[in-house]
XYZ file of C-alpha atoms in Angstrom:
504
model
C 7.588 17.271 -7.513
C 6.575 14.584 -9.932
C 10.097 13.606 -10.791
C 9.606 10.341 -8.907
C 7.081 9.257 -6.285
C 7.466 10.302 -2.649
C 8.128 6.786 -1.312
C 10.500 6.048 -4.205
C 12.407 9.239 -3.571
C 12.734 8.399 0.130
C 13.901 4.900 -0.804
C 16.590 6.375 -3.022
C 17.660 8.870 -0.372
C 18.177 6.041 2.141
C 20.147 4.116 -0.467
C 22.305 7.137 -1.167
C 22.904 7.600 2.552
C 24.033 3.996 2.958
C 26.419 4.405 0.031
C 28.424 7.057 1.856
C 31.939 5.666 2.516
C 31.932 6.514 6.217
C 28.789 4.426 6.779
C 29.818 1.361 4.816
C 32.198 0.363 7.619
C 29.235 -0.052 9.989
C 27.274 -2.494 7.811
C 28.681 -5.618 9.537
C 27.792 -4.150 12.923
C 24.263 -3.334 11.721
C 23.855 -6.910 10.550
C 24.898 -8.315 13.941
C 22.636 -5.811 15.699
C 19.684 -6.954 13.588
C 20.365 -10.598 14.530
C 20.723 -9.712 18.232
C 17.460 -7.740 18.324
C 15.246 -9.808 16.031
C 16.822 -13.162 15.464
C 17.208 -14.938 12.148
C 14.158 -13.235 10.571
C 15.666 -9.781 11.080
C 19.016 -11.016 9.826
C 17.447 -12.307 6.600
C 15.521 -9.042 6.087
C 18.688 -7.024 6.660
C 20.690 -9.215 4.274
C 18.078 -8.819 1.537
C 17.121 -5.213 2.178
C 20.490 -3.518 2.404
C 21.627 -4.553 -1.095
C 18.318 -3.284 -2.500
C 18.705 0.056 -0.760
C 22.332 0.250 -1.874
C 21.326 -0.468 -5.465
C 18.566 2.146 -5.324
C 21.120 4.869 -4.753
C 23.283 3.461 -7.514
C 20.423 3.377 -9.991
C 20.437 7.137 -10.150
C 24.029 7.899 -9.186
C 26.169 5.419 -11.094
C 24.818 5.669 -14.590
C 27.308 8.415 -15.471
C 26.840 12.182 -15.465
C 23.545 13.408 -16.854
C 21.815 16.743 -16.848
C 18.555 15.016 -16.074
C 19.294 12.591 -13.243
C 15.935 11.349 -11.952
C 14.055 13.622 -14.350
C 11.353 12.738 -16.798
C 11.686 13.098 -20.558
C 9.784 15.118 -23.161
C 6.942 12.519 -23.580
C 6.198 12.689 -19.838
C 5.691 16.456 -19.982
C 3.436 16.131 -23.023
C 1.410 13.396 -21.314
C 1.062 15.436 -18.104
C -0.135 18.488 -20.050
C -2.555 16.382 -22.126
C -4.009 14.871 -18.971
C -4.772 18.260 -17.399
C -6.097 19.713 -20.637
C -8.356 16.711 -21.176
C -9.854 17.030 -17.681
C -10.080 20.809 -17.687
C -13.785 20.944 -18.543
C -14.751 18.688 -15.638
C -12.232 19.817 -12.998
C -12.026 23.512 -13.783
C -8.273 23.316 -13.333
C -5.611 24.344 -15.823
C -1.874 24.121 -16.386
C 1.005 25.816 -18.201
C 4.358 24.849 -19.655
C 7.744 26.486 -19.093
C 10.996 25.817 -20.949
C 14.334 26.831 -19.440
C 17.450 27.308 -21.562
C 20.735 27.764 -19.718
C 22.765 30.772 -20.847
C 26.351 30.440 -22.010
C 26.419 26.643 -22.237
C 28.867 26.658 -25.164
C 31.396 28.714 -23.210
C 30.971 26.474 -20.180
C 31.579 23.393 -22.313
C 34.655 24.948 -23.947
C 36.197 26.073 -20.683
C 35.408 23.209 -18.299
C 34.487 20.191 -20.420
C 31.424 17.975 -20.710
C 31.705 16.341 -17.274
C 31.532 19.699 -15.459
C 28.730 20.844 -17.763
C 26.709 17.725 -16.954
C 27.304 18.100 -13.218
C 26.270 21.754 -13.371
C 23.043 20.844 -15.169
C 22.291 18.131 -12.623
C 22.857 20.499 -9.679
C 20.762 23.188 -11.349
C 17.949 20.715 -11.962
C 17.972 19.812 -8.254
C 17.651 23.476 -7.301
C 14.814 24.043 -9.751
C 12.960 20.994 -8.462
C 13.275 22.396 -4.949
C 11.632 25.636 -6.074
C 8.598 23.868 -7.581
C 5.611 22.124 -5.997
C 4.931 18.482 -5.388
C 3.263 17.245 -8.563
C 4.960 19.579 -11.037
C 6.645 17.534 -13.755
C 10.223 18.416 -14.739
C 11.784 16.908 -17.851
C 15.100 17.283 -19.585
C 15.069 18.302 -23.217
C 17.479 17.683 -26.045
C 20.385 20.112 -25.887
C 20.393 20.498 -22.100
C 17.218 22.527 -21.562
C 14.464 21.716 -19.063
C 10.694 21.689 -19.447
C 8.146 22.089 -16.638
C 4.491 21.009 -16.742
C 2.606 22.592 -13.854
C 0.367 20.551 -11.579
C -3.333 21.422 -12.115
C -4.368 24.717 -10.526
C -7.558 26.734 -10.411
C -6.170 29.883 -11.974
C -3.076 30.859 -13.968
C -2.279 34.157 -15.598
C 0.652 35.994 -17.120
C 1.671 37.684 -13.876
C 1.699 34.400 -11.959
C 3.959 32.734 -14.512
C 6.337 35.690 -14.632
C 6.692 35.459 -10.838
C 7.271 31.706 -11.107
C 9.930 32.217 -13.774
C 11.637 34.779 -11.562
C 11.577 32.319 -8.643
C 13.201 29.640 -10.773
C 15.909 32.064 -11.877
C 16.518 33.071 -8.247
C 16.947 29.398 -7.340
C 19.999 29.373 -9.626
C 21.501 32.641 -8.371
C 23.967 31.176 -5.864
C 27.221 29.923 -7.439
C 27.747 26.186 -7.886
C 31.100 24.791 -6.756
C 32.457 21.971 -8.910
C 36.057 20.741 -8.797
C 37.223 23.928 -7.130
C 35.492 26.209 -9.645
C 32.604 28.536 -8.770
C 30.116 28.563 -11.618
C 27.427 31.211 -11.951
C 24.366 29.924 -13.768
C 21.596 31.895 -15.423
C 18.750 30.763 -17.589
C 16.329 32.280 -20.069
C 12.736 31.126 -19.751
C 9.798 30.902 -22.121
C 6.301 29.836 -21.134
C 2.922 29.227 -22.700
C -0.671 29.178 -21.454
C -3.611 27.203 -22.858
C -5.658 29.213 -25.314
C -2.636 30.774 -27.013
C -1.927 27.798 -29.256
C -3.884 26.689 -32.296
C -4.622 23.289 -30.760
C -5.254 22.439 -27.115
C -2.658 19.707 -26.751
C 0.370 19.047 -24.618
C 2.661 18.973 -27.660
C 1.378 22.340 -28.886
C 1.854 23.854 -25.435
C 5.410 22.512 -25.136
C 6.304 23.636 -28.663
C 4.956 27.113 -27.900
C 6.998 27.323 -24.695
C 10.084 26.271 -26.675
C 9.463 29.051 -29.207
C 9.123 31.555 -26.361
C 12.330 30.223 -24.771
C 14.211 30.640 -28.048
C 12.981 34.237 -28.183
C 14.113 34.737 -24.575
C 17.580 33.393 -25.410
C 17.835 35.858 -28.285
C 17.133 38.685 -25.825
C 19.072 37.206 -22.892
C 20.845 36.301 -20.810
C 18.219 35.926 -18.104
C 15.272 37.026 -20.232
C 11.685 35.813 -19.744
C 9.191 35.652 -22.602
C 5.549 34.604 -22.824
C 4.460 32.894 -25.998
C 2.509 35.000 -28.474
C 1.161 33.741 -31.816
C 3.395 36.167 -33.733
C 6.502 34.444 -32.348
C 5.811 31.319 -34.333
C 5.634 33.367 -37.527
C 8.912 35.139 -36.721
C 10.584 31.820 -36.050
C 9.230 30.407 -39.292
C 10.543 33.465 -41.132
C 13.976 33.002 -39.550
C 13.979 29.314 -40.492
C 12.979 30.217 -44.053
C 15.733 32.854 -44.244
C 18.230 30.297 -43.000
C 17.292 28.116 -45.981
C 17.826 31.107 -48.274
C 21.254 31.721 -46.730
C 22.221 28.072 -47.081
C 21.177 28.145 -50.733
C 23.196 31.352 -51.263
C 26.298 29.778 -49.713
C 25.923 26.532 -51.642
C 25.039 28.309 -54.892
C 28.021 30.689 -54.917
C 25.981 33.864 -54.397
C 28.069 34.844 -51.354
C 31.523 35.572 -52.677
C 34.853 36.795 -51.378
C 35.827 40.373 -52.194
C 39.344 41.644 -51.604
C 40.560 44.935 -50.103
C 44.282 45.736 -50.473
C 46.615 46.310 -47.550
C 49.806 48.231 -48.378
C 53.098 48.782 -46.580
C 53.319 52.382 -45.406
C 57.091 52.576 -45.877
C 57.235 51.881 -49.629
C 53.637 51.438 -50.839
C 54.209 47.758 -51.639
C 51.490 45.122 -51.376
C 51.199 43.716 -47.874
C 48.213 41.516 -48.638
C 44.433 41.531 -49.012
C 41.621 41.307 -46.487
C 38.878 38.909 -47.548
C 35.362 40.320 -47.127
C 32.007 38.635 -47.778
C 29.556 40.067 -50.312
C 26.176 38.634 -51.316
C 25.262 38.977 -54.976
C 21.519 38.439 -54.635
C 19.741 37.477 -57.877
C 16.931 39.988 -57.224
C 18.259 42.576 -54.749
C 21.695 42.916 -56.256
C 24.791 43.432 -54.098
C 24.110 43.072 -50.370
C 26.756 44.372 -47.959
C 27.844 42.261 -44.962
C 26.160 44.478 -42.382
C 22.811 43.399 -43.782
C 23.313 39.632 -43.729
C 26.191 38.711 -41.401
C 24.029 39.031 -38.235
C 21.506 36.663 -39.848
C 24.324 34.246 -40.722
C 25.488 34.219 -37.106
C 21.957 33.844 -35.747
C 21.294 30.961 -38.130
C 24.422 29.152 -36.926
C 26.073 29.371 -40.353
C 29.209 31.284 -39.382
C 31.442 28.235 -39.748
C 29.949 27.427 -43.146
C 30.575 31.020 -44.289
C 34.129 30.795 -42.950
C 34.753 27.667 -45.013
C 33.505 29.408 -48.170
C 35.653 32.504 -47.556
C 38.749 30.435 -46.794
C 38.365 28.322 -49.936
C 37.959 31.399 -52.141
C 40.877 33.175 -50.438
C 43.221 30.254 -51.031
C 41.955 29.887 -54.596
C 42.769 33.563 -55.199
C 46.308 33.124 -53.847
C 46.916 30.199 -56.169
C 45.621 32.148 -59.154
C 47.785 35.191 -58.356
C 50.802 32.916 -57.998
C 50.136 31.434 -61.434
C 49.770 34.935 -62.901
C 53.045 36.108 -61.376
C 51.362 38.616 -59.071
C 53.139 38.870 -55.740
C 50.620 38.792 -52.870
C 52.292 37.899 -49.570
C 49.141 36.903 -47.686
C 45.371 37.038 -47.341
C 43.600 37.987 -44.113
C 40.426 36.062 -43.250
C 38.077 36.914 -40.387
C 37.383 34.029 -38.005
C 34.146 34.113 -36.026
C 33.834 33.171 -32.366
C 32.005 29.962 -33.275
C 34.858 28.950 -35.610
C 37.423 29.605 -32.885
C 35.423 27.387 -30.506
C 35.712 24.410 -32.854
C 38.151 21.934 -31.243
C 39.184 20.679 -34.696
C 39.882 24.108 -36.188
C 43.685 23.790 -36.380
C 43.470 20.313 -37.881
C 40.945 21.456 -40.506
C 42.952 24.545 -41.398
C 46.179 22.585 -41.768
C 44.391 20.233 -44.159
C 43.163 23.175 -46.271
C 46.637 24.785 -46.388
C 48.213 21.493 -47.478
C 45.452 20.972 -50.018
C 46.338 24.244 -51.764
C 50.072 23.683 -51.288
C 50.559 27.007 -49.516
C 52.776 28.142 -46.682
C 50.824 28.777 -43.437
C 52.456 32.213 -43.207
C 50.377 33.328 -46.198
C 47.223 33.247 -44.065
C 46.495 35.990 -41.553
C 43.795 34.995 -39.066
C 41.776 38.039 -38.002
C 40.178 37.842 -34.553
C 37.879 40.509 -33.136
C 39.167 42.208 -30.034
C 35.791 41.585 -28.371
C 36.372 37.818 -28.649
C 39.529 37.902 -26.524
C 38.430 40.785 -24.289
C 35.364 38.850 -23.074
C 37.566 36.146 -21.586
C 38.357 33.574 -24.228
C 37.704 29.941 -23.375
C 40.440 27.356 -23.140
C 39.486 25.987 -26.562
C 39.774 29.445 -28.160
C 43.145 30.071 -26.503
C 44.364 26.626 -27.584
C 43.224 27.214 -31.177
C 44.867 30.624 -31.464
C 48.111 29.212 -30.064
C 47.838 26.255 -32.457
C 47.348 28.527 -35.473
C 50.340 30.634 -34.468
C 52.456 27.501 -34.005
C 51.313 26.325 -37.419
C 52.816 29.517 -38.838
C 49.718 31.626 -39.505
C 49.775 35.314 -38.626
C 47.344 36.346 -35.878
C 45.811 39.819 -36.250
C 43.716 41.447 -33.510
C 40.935 43.198 -35.413
C 39.159 46.459 -34.451
C 41.736 47.152 -31.760
C 40.596 49.850 -29.359
C 36.899 48.928 -29.363
C 36.830 45.773 -27.218
C 38.716 46.930 -24.088
C 41.357 44.201 -24.264
C 44.068 44.751 -21.654
C 47.802 44.447 -22.286
C 47.736 41.273 -20.192
C 45.102 39.835 -22.507
C 47.090 40.846 -25.589
C 50.236 39.193 -24.258
C 48.284 36.001 -23.572
C 47.896 35.429 -27.303
C 50.596 34.911 -29.919
C 49.615 38.001 -31.894
C 51.511 39.287 -34.909
C 49.665 42.528 -35.598
C 47.187 45.007 -34.166
C 44.556 46.343 -36.569
C 43.761 49.854 -35.370
C 40.040 50.593 -35.602
C 38.991 53.282 -38.055
C 37.461 55.356 -35.232
C 41.038 56.301 -34.252
C 42.083 56.975 -37.858
C 39.322 59.376 -38.920
C 40.550 63.009 -38.995
C 43.967 62.005 -37.635
C 45.545 64.689 -39.815
C 43.419 67.482 -38.328
C 42.584 66.301 -34.796
C 45.463 66.395 -32.312
C 43.636 64.097 -29.878
C 43.361 61.476 -32.588
C 47.060 61.774 -33.358
C 47.945 61.438 -29.684
C 45.866 58.284 -29.372
C 47.338 56.798 -32.547
C 50.868 57.575 -31.408
C 50.200 55.854 -28.074
C 48.791 52.721 -29.752
C 51.647 52.479 -32.253
C 54.241 53.029 -29.519
C 52.644 50.346 -27.327
C 52.604 47.889 -30.225
C 56.248 48.585 -30.952
C 57.192 47.977 -27.314
C 55.279 44.668 -27.429
C 56.976 43.632 -30.659
C 53.746 43.796 -32.691
C 53.135 45.148 -36.174
C 50.328 47.630 -36.832
C 47.739 48.080 -39.556
C 45.372 51.051 -39.681
C 41.864 50.493 -41.059
C 39.621 53.077 -42.659
C 42.295 55.273 -44.247
C 40.284 57.523 -46.551
C 42.276 60.705 -47.226
C 45.841 61.545 -48.290
C 46.223 63.496 -45.050
C 45.333 60.476 -42.918
C 47.693 58.303 -44.944
C 50.561 60.766 -44.523
C 49.898 61.149 -40.779
C 49.888 57.402 -40.160
C 53.055 56.951 -42.168
C 54.764 59.693 -40.181
C 53.665 58.108 -36.883
C 55.245 54.801 -37.904
C 52.174 52.671 -38.647
C 53.370 49.648 -40.612
C 50.416 48.848 -42.904
C 47.429 50.773 -44.243
C 43.996 49.821 -45.531
C 40.937 51.810 -46.544
C 38.954 53.469 -49.315
C 41.713 56.047 -49.715
C 43.878 53.215 -51.035
C 41.316 50.967 -52.703
C 37.799 49.731 -52.122
C 36.944 46.014 -51.748
C 36.826 44.337 -55.169
C 35.764 40.994 -56.619
C 38.595 38.686 -57.636
C 38.782 39.945 -61.234
C 38.916 43.563 -60.065
C 41.600 42.770 -57.495
C 43.705 41.089 -60.185
C 43.377 44.128 -62.456
C 44.342 46.405 -59.561
C 47.420 44.269 -58.896
C 48.451 44.445 -62.540
C 48.078 48.228 -62.573
C 50.000 48.500 -59.305
C 52.733 46.268 -60.668
C 53.076 48.491 -63.724
C 53.120 51.619 -61.565
C 55.972 50.284 -59.443
C 57.918 48.879 -62.386
C 61.497 50.287 -62.433
C 61.535 53.423 -64.535
C 57.746 53.739 -64.640
C 57.624 56.848 -62.444
C 60.333 58.609 -64.393
C 58.496 58.144 -67.652
C 55.099 59.069 -66.277
């Protein structure tokens, strides 16, 4: 392993051994023993040598936690690859580059903190180094990944590198114990071989392995991908589309649309759900199913959330000025937003900025987010939002397998029943039985209910009869831009004006 030379590594190991607390007590005795056996010369050597050995261990152990203790950096991998590639014609030997990206690092950071994350990376790096050969160069990359430049070999092919990648993944299979926690680590791996890149250079080989690793992460966890020229084009296309999305967000093309939520008991306005729509200058209206996955993949979910929240609060202020009574707006919060440690602070600032009561915001959280085992940061944020006074709605309930224990862990206000349970509720007895069970459970837990996807008068009547508190769906009203929602509110206000029904 070309992390550090063999003699240097042994030197450090001796230094680390001497730094163990149980051995420090014997240092005076060792000094006297050296004097007794070898006289003053041995005493002087011992007095000078022990501090050096002690410092050697400290050089690599006391500089604070790091994912790459004793490891090289990116330039060392590039230089090692360049050296082999430059000598390939004369030696007949070749090399390859692998990039390892650890899966689930964000969740690990949220749940256990940076110190545990760094220790886990350091332990993992030690295991990986043990699975490689003397002479292979291992380097830490920005963001916590690792790169490997293979020592020159006579022959390398796709099958050999796949086996090597599998061996590296197996080296991480056993759990790592840190501060009483057992952590299970997996990694996605991308690799590249000479001849697949446009230029025969170490940088090109490392960049290609990074592209393959990114593709592996997208198909992970635990995926392995070999670089292919088409990957670079796909990545460039994704980067270009990210720029288009950023321009759409900054230019106001992605706007908030509003779908009404009504009270089942009296038909009054319960609020509006805020939904994203992209008014593309060439393609026209683009529905969220077509662009939201790209937004998430591009890492723009928080930016989209900021845009939706600003437009939702702006709509509330406008309706207040127009005398239209809208109790609240419901905004979907993505997993990445909920992992932001400053979420509650930012949201409080926005609420104060618009001079609104926190209770006028309903925070919608997908059931899958809490069912997968929410991190400590997510739990803290949800509790903080509830304490602030915001309503917490569990969206798409029934699709994410959240247990009652999980539900009770969060300060929820309302369950949003997924439309799959609502469809044909008026004609399908099994659907009605399931709906009745969900509504009864929510009542016992002290939670309100809102049914999504109500499309027919029969479904509306059935849900009302079963005691569902709020209703939403195309059978009530479709999502509308702000102007359309305001017109709908005005018409609804006129419809429910005292005496309006009698004269109609």
